[in-house]
Amino acid sequence: EIMLTQSPATLSLSPGERATLSCRASQSVSTYLAWYQQKPGQAPRLVMYDVTNRATGIPARFSGSGSGTDFTLTISSLEPEDFAVYYCQQRYYSGTFGQGTKVEIK
Amino acid sequence: EVQLVESGGGLVQPGRSLRLSCRGSGFTFGAYAVAWVRQAPGKGLDWVGFIRSKASGGAIEHAASVKGRFTISRDDSKSMAYLQMNSLKIEDTAVYYCTREIEGASGYWGQGTLVTVSS
């Protein structure tokens, strides 16, 4: 089973700051990597797929990079609505999720 | 508008069975893969499995944690997907989400249905 490790567990930032979230796979997942955003009491929402592709309605301040085992989700300038938990998921083999990174207001 | 609506959750005793249903609307249901994802209370996301469209071969995969106990199926004529859960354990307690895939990712999500396994 491919394991995904996200870091940090919590990111405390202020609106307008840059957020950098990391996701590391235990083995290569090529570019079969997606990111999701989840707010309390809501279903998750797809943010990025295939590493670099923004889902419908996702603003350009979100970007993704990486390949193989190391991936990054960057939010260039945090808006109030971006504070949430973010999960990465690989679909190279089955479909495991990382444990999540909470982006909270500092 | 793409919509997914899960149903069938509830309280069930350990060792018993439950079948969840997912109805899709607003798109050609049979053209897309469907995945199930669960989330235990206060925990992260846990991939349960998926079923490809028939045009893509109809392959089914289940997570190791549920293999042999859970079975995913679909009935495209009814725009429905199902998650048959047998031999339920307390640790299967979670909100179960049905999702429609976009390029291998879960692009659309239902609102979820809560399954509570308890004696």
Tab-separated table of C-alpha atoms in Angstrom:
chain	number	residue	atom	x	y	z
A	1	GLU	CA	0.000	0.000	0.000
A	2	ILE	CA	1.241	3.462	-0.902
A	3	MET	CA	1.398	5.762	2.110
A	4	LEU	CA	1.079	9.538	1.865
A	5	THR	CA	2.588	11.769	4.530
A	6	GLN	CA	1.468	15.383	4.725
A	7	SER	CA	3.348	18.144	6.463
A	8	PRO	CA	2.977	20.160	8.493
A	9	ALA	CA	-0.036	18.862	10.414
A	10	THR	CA	-1.085	22.448	11.126
A	11	LEU	CA	-0.143	25.666	9.371
A	12	SER	CA	-0.921	28.893	11.246
A	13	LEU	CA	-0.938	31.849	8.881
A	14	SER	CA	-2.573	35.226	8.410
A	15	PRO	CA	-4.743	36.270	5.461
A	16	GLY	CA	-2.560	37.457	2.605
A	17	GLU	CA	0.317	35.134	3.503
A	18	ARG	CA	1.608	32.319	1.321
A	19	ALA	CA	0.767	28.732	2.276
A	20	THR	CA	2.955	25.808	1.250
A	21	LEU	CA	1.615	22.308	1.940
A	22	SER	CA	3.675	19.180	1.388
A	23	CYS	CA	2.681	15.620	0.493
A	24	ARG	CA	5.237	12.818	0.278
A	25	ALA	CA	4.509	9.351	-1.111
A	26	SER	CA	6.188	6.149	0.078
A	27	GLN	CA	6.812	5.245	-3.571
A	28	SER	CA	6.352	6.949	-6.901
A	29	VAL	CA	2.783	7.838	-7.860
A	30	SER	CA	3.852	9.523	-11.105
A	31	THR	CA	1.474	12.495	-11.474
A	32	TYR	CA	-1.636	10.742	-10.147
A	33	LEU	CA	-1.948	13.137	-7.239
A	34	ALA	CA	-4.955	15.221	-6.206
A	35	TRP	CA	-5.663	17.763	-3.462
A	36	TYR	CA	-8.949	18.344	-1.630
A	37	GLN	CA	-10.208	21.076	0.665
A	38	GLN	CA	-12.622	20.335	3.496
A	39	LYS	CA	-14.378	22.815	5.742
A	40	PRO	CA	-16.178	21.824	8.962
A	41	GLY	CA	-19.486	20.075	8.363
A	42	GLN	CA	-18.993	19.945	4.610
A	43	ALA	CA	-18.030	17.315	2.080
A	44	PRO	CA	-14.539	17.647	0.648
A	45	ARG	CA	-14.015	19.652	-2.527
A	46	LEU	CA	-11.551	18.828	-5.277
A	47	VAL	CA	-8.889	21.538	-5.615
A	48	MET	CA	-6.225	20.056	-7.915
A	49	TYR	CA	-5.935	16.885	-9.977
A	50	ASP	CA	-3.037	15.338	-11.848
A	51	VAL	CA	-0.760	17.555	-9.713
A	52	THR	CA	-1.126	20.806	-11.611
A	53	ASN	CA	-4.694	21.023	-12.892
A	54	ARG	CA	-7.102	23.249	-10.996
A	55	ALA	CA	-10.627	21.909	-10.626
A	56	THR	CA	-13.571	23.918	-11.883
A	57	GLY	CA	-14.091	27.096	-9.892
A	58	ILE	CA	-10.747	26.963	-8.064
A	59	PRO	CA	-9.016	30.363	-8.173
A	60	ALA	CA	-5.601	30.902	-9.697
A	61	ARG	CA	-3.987	31.547	-6.297
A	62	PHE	CA	-3.954	27.753	-5.902
A	63	SER	CA	-1.148	25.908	-7.667
A	64	GLY	CA	0.345	22.439	-7.490
A	65	SER	CA	3.757	21.038	-8.306
A	66	GLY	CA	5.842	17.891	-8.027
A	67	SER	CA	6.124	14.423	-9.464
A	68	GLY	CA	7.138	10.976	-8.315
A	69	THR	CA	7.127	11.118	-4.529
A	70	ASP	CA	7.178	14.811	-3.534
A	71	PHE	CA	4.315	17.205	-4.106
A	72	THR	CA	3.377	20.711	-3.027
A	73	LEU	CA	0.134	22.663	-2.926
A	74	THR	CA	0.725	26.409	-2.794
A	75	ILE	CA	-1.814	29.096	-1.994
A	76	SER	CA	-0.126	32.322	-3.057
A	77	SER	CA	-2.121	34.717	-0.872
A	78	LEU	CA	-4.563	33.308	1.644
A	79	GLU	CA	-8.133	34.500	1.532
A	80	PRO	CA	-10.475	34.017	4.534
A	81	GLU	CA	-12.318	31.227	2.708
A	82	ASP	CA	-9.094	29.215	2.244
A	83	PHE	CA	-8.753	28.301	5.913
A	84	ALA	CA	-9.652	24.628	5.981
A	85	VAL	CA	-8.170	21.129	6.060
A	86	TYR	CA	-6.380	19.966	2.916
A	87	TYR	CA	-5.861	16.329	1.923
A	88	CYS	CA	-3.709	14.847	-0.805
A	89	GLN	CA	-4.709	11.601	-2.522
A	90	GLN	CA	-2.876	9.278	-4.874
A	91	ARG	CA	-4.635	7.207	-7.509
A	92	TYR	CA	-1.605	5.528	-9.017
A	93	TYR	CA	-2.371	2.339	-7.096
A	94	SER	CA	-5.730	2.110	-5.327
A	95	GLY	CA	-6.518	5.461	-3.739
A	96	THR	CA	-4.960	6.395	-0.424
A	97	PHE	CA	-5.267	9.789	1.264
A	98	GLY	CA	-2.784	11.680	3.374
A	99	GLN	CA	-3.706	12.488	6.955
A	100	GLY	CA	-4.427	16.152	6.212
A	101	THR	CA	-2.973	19.601	6.864
A	102	LYS	CA	-5.073	22.121	8.729
A	103	VAL	CA	-4.569	25.700	7.572
A	104	GLU	CA	-5.714	27.881	10.454
A	105	ILE	CA	-5.865	31.592	11.058
A	106	LYS	CA	-2.951	32.890	13.090
B	1	GLU	CA	-26.146	20.357	-12.188
B	2	VAL	CA	-24.248	17.260	-11.073
B	3	GLN	CA	-25.765	15.763	-7.933
B	4	LEU	CA	-24.993	12.660	-5.918
B	5	VAL	CA	-27.300	11.565	-3.124
B	6	GLU	CA	-26.400	8.781	-0.720
B	7	SER	CA	-28.895	6.837	1.330
B	8	GLY	CA	-29.104	3.729	3.467
B	9	GLY	CA	-27.021	4.729	6.468
B	10	GLY	CA	-28.056	4.133	10.041
B	11	LEU	CA	-27.332	2.238	13.225
B	12	VAL	CA	-26.310	-1.391	12.829
B	13	GLN	CA	-24.895	-4.019	15.164
B	14	PRO	CA	-21.394	-5.420	14.727
B	15	GLY	CA	-21.338	-8.395	12.364
B	16	ARG	CA	-24.478	-7.304	10.526
B	17	SER	CA	-24.851	-6.004	6.966
B	18	LEU	CA	-25.928	-2.739	5.381
B	19	ARG	CA	-26.265	-1.561	1.800
B	20	LEU	CA	-25.643	2.055	0.859
B	21	SER	CA	-27.037	3.549	-2.318
B	22	CYS	CA	-25.905	6.511	-4.387
B	23	ARG	CA	-28.129	8.150	-6.979
B	24	GLY	CA	-26.521	10.372	-9.583
B	25	SER	CA	-28.254	13.048	-11.629
B	26	GLY	CA	-27.339	15.885	-13.956
B	27	PHE	CA	-24.891	13.786	-15.974
B	28	THR	CA	-24.635	10.541	-17.930
B	29	PHE	CA	-24.105	8.267	-14.943
B	30	GLY	CA	-22.804	5.300	-16.896
B	31	ALA	CA	-19.978	7.290	-18.464
B	32	TYR	CA	-18.104	7.892	-15.200
B	33	ALA	CA	-16.260	5.977	-12.520
B	34	VAL	CA	-17.737	6.159	-9.027
B	35	ALA	CA	-15.732	5.967	-5.831
B	36	TRP	CA	-16.687	5.594	-2.182
B	37	VAL	CA	-14.794	7.477	0.510
B	38	ARG	CA	-15.464	7.386	4.239
B	39	GLN	CA	-14.598	9.587	7.183
B	40	ALA	CA	-14.729	8.409	10.772
B	41	PRO	CA	-15.887	11.026	13.307
B	42	GLY	CA	-13.154	13.626	13.762
B	43	LYS	CA	-10.756	11.765	11.485
B	44	GLY	CA	-9.369	12.071	7.977
B	45	LEU	CA	-10.530	10.696	4.648
B	46	ASP	CA	-10.319	6.977	3.947
B	47	TRP	CA	-10.659	5.584	0.419
B	48	VAL	CA	-13.016	2.604	0.292
B	49	GLY	CA	-12.906	1.712	-3.396
B	50	PHE	CA	-14.206	2.484	-6.841
B	51	ILE	CA	-15.912	1.066	-9.914
B	52	ARG	CA	-15.000	2.122	-13.430
B	53	SER	CA	-17.501	2.800	-16.154
B	54	LYS	CA	-18.418	-0.149	-18.361
B	55	ALA	CA	-16.833	1.653	-21.317
B	56	SER	CA	-13.546	1.654	-19.361
B	57	GLY	CA	-13.842	-2.019	-18.527
B	58	GLY	CA	-15.940	-1.850	-15.374
B	59	ALA	CA	-13.026	-2.756	-13.091
B	60	ILE	CA	-13.689	-2.685	-9.356
B	61	GLU	CA	-11.123	-2.082	-6.625
B	62	HIS	CA	-11.572	-2.183	-2.873
B	63	ALA	CA	-9.251	-0.926	-0.170
B	64	ALA	CA	-7.365	-3.626	1.700
B	65	SER	CA	-9.191	-2.690	4.911
B	66	VAL	CA	-12.578	-3.658	3.452
B	67	LYS	CA	-11.662	-6.285	0.859
B	68	GLY	CA	-13.735	-9.424	1.310
B	69	ARG	CA	-16.347	-7.593	3.397
B	70	PHE	CA	-17.466	-4.687	1.184
B	71	THR	CA	-18.602	-4.869	-2.444
B	72	ILE	CA	-19.127	-1.975	-4.838
B	73	SER	CA	-21.536	-2.324	-7.748
B	74	ARG	CA	-23.534	-0.148	-10.123
B	75	ASP	CA	-26.770	-0.166	-12.102
B	76	ASP	CA	-26.392	2.396	-14.860
B	77	SER	CA	-30.005	1.933	-15.994
B	78	LYS	CA	-31.034	3.422	-12.646
B	79	SER	CA	-28.099	5.855	-12.320
B	80	MET	CA	-27.225	4.113	-9.077
B	81	ALA	CA	-24.123	2.857	-7.344
B	82	TYR	CA	-24.090	0.631	-4.290
B	83	LEU	CA	-21.831	-0.249	-1.400
B	84	GLN	CA	-22.717	-3.593	0.160
B	85	MET	CA	-21.134	-3.815	3.598
B	86	ASN	CA	-21.009	-7.172	5.357
B	87	SER	CA	-19.481	-8.279	8.669
B	88	LEU	CA	-19.469	-4.692	9.876
B	89	LYS	CA	-17.028	-3.702	12.595
B	90	ILE	CA	-17.131	-0.854	15.086
B	91	GLU	CA	-14.249	0.775	13.209
B	92	ASP	CA	-16.424	0.998	10.085
B	93	THR	CA	-18.391	3.773	11.806
B	94	ALA	CA	-18.087	6.786	9.501
B	95	VAL	CA	-19.766	9.134	7.100
B	96	TYR	CA	-19.732	7.435	3.719
B	97	TYR	CA	-19.439	9.612	0.634
B	98	CYS	CA	-20.200	8.687	-2.952
B	99	THR	CA	-18.057	10.533	-5.478
B	100	ARG	CA	-17.923	10.922	-9.243
B	101	GLU	CA	-14.520	10.888	-10.769
B	102	ILE	CA	-12.761	13.479	-12.912
B	103	GLU	CA	-9.465	12.280	-14.388
B	104	GLY	CA	-9.048	9.757	-11.576
B	105	ALA	CA	-9.898	12.197	-8.792
B	106	SER	CA	-13.160	12.581	-6.864
B	107	GLY	CA	-14.534	15.661	-8.586
B	108	TYR	CA	-18.084	15.604	-7.239
B	109	TRP	CA	-19.224	14.500	-3.803
B	110	GLY	CA	-22.532	13.656	-2.223
B	111	GLN	CA	-23.532	14.981	1.177
B	112	GLY	CA	-22.645	11.688	2.841
B	113	THR	CA	-24.588	9.167	4.883
B	114	LEU	CA	-23.677	8.210	8.453
B	115	VAL	CA	-23.127	4.574	9.345
B	116	THR	CA	-22.870	3.795	13.046
B	117	VAL	CA	-21.779	0.310	14.058
B	118	SER	CA	-22.583	-0.302	17.687
B	119	SER	CA	-24.167	-2.889	19.940
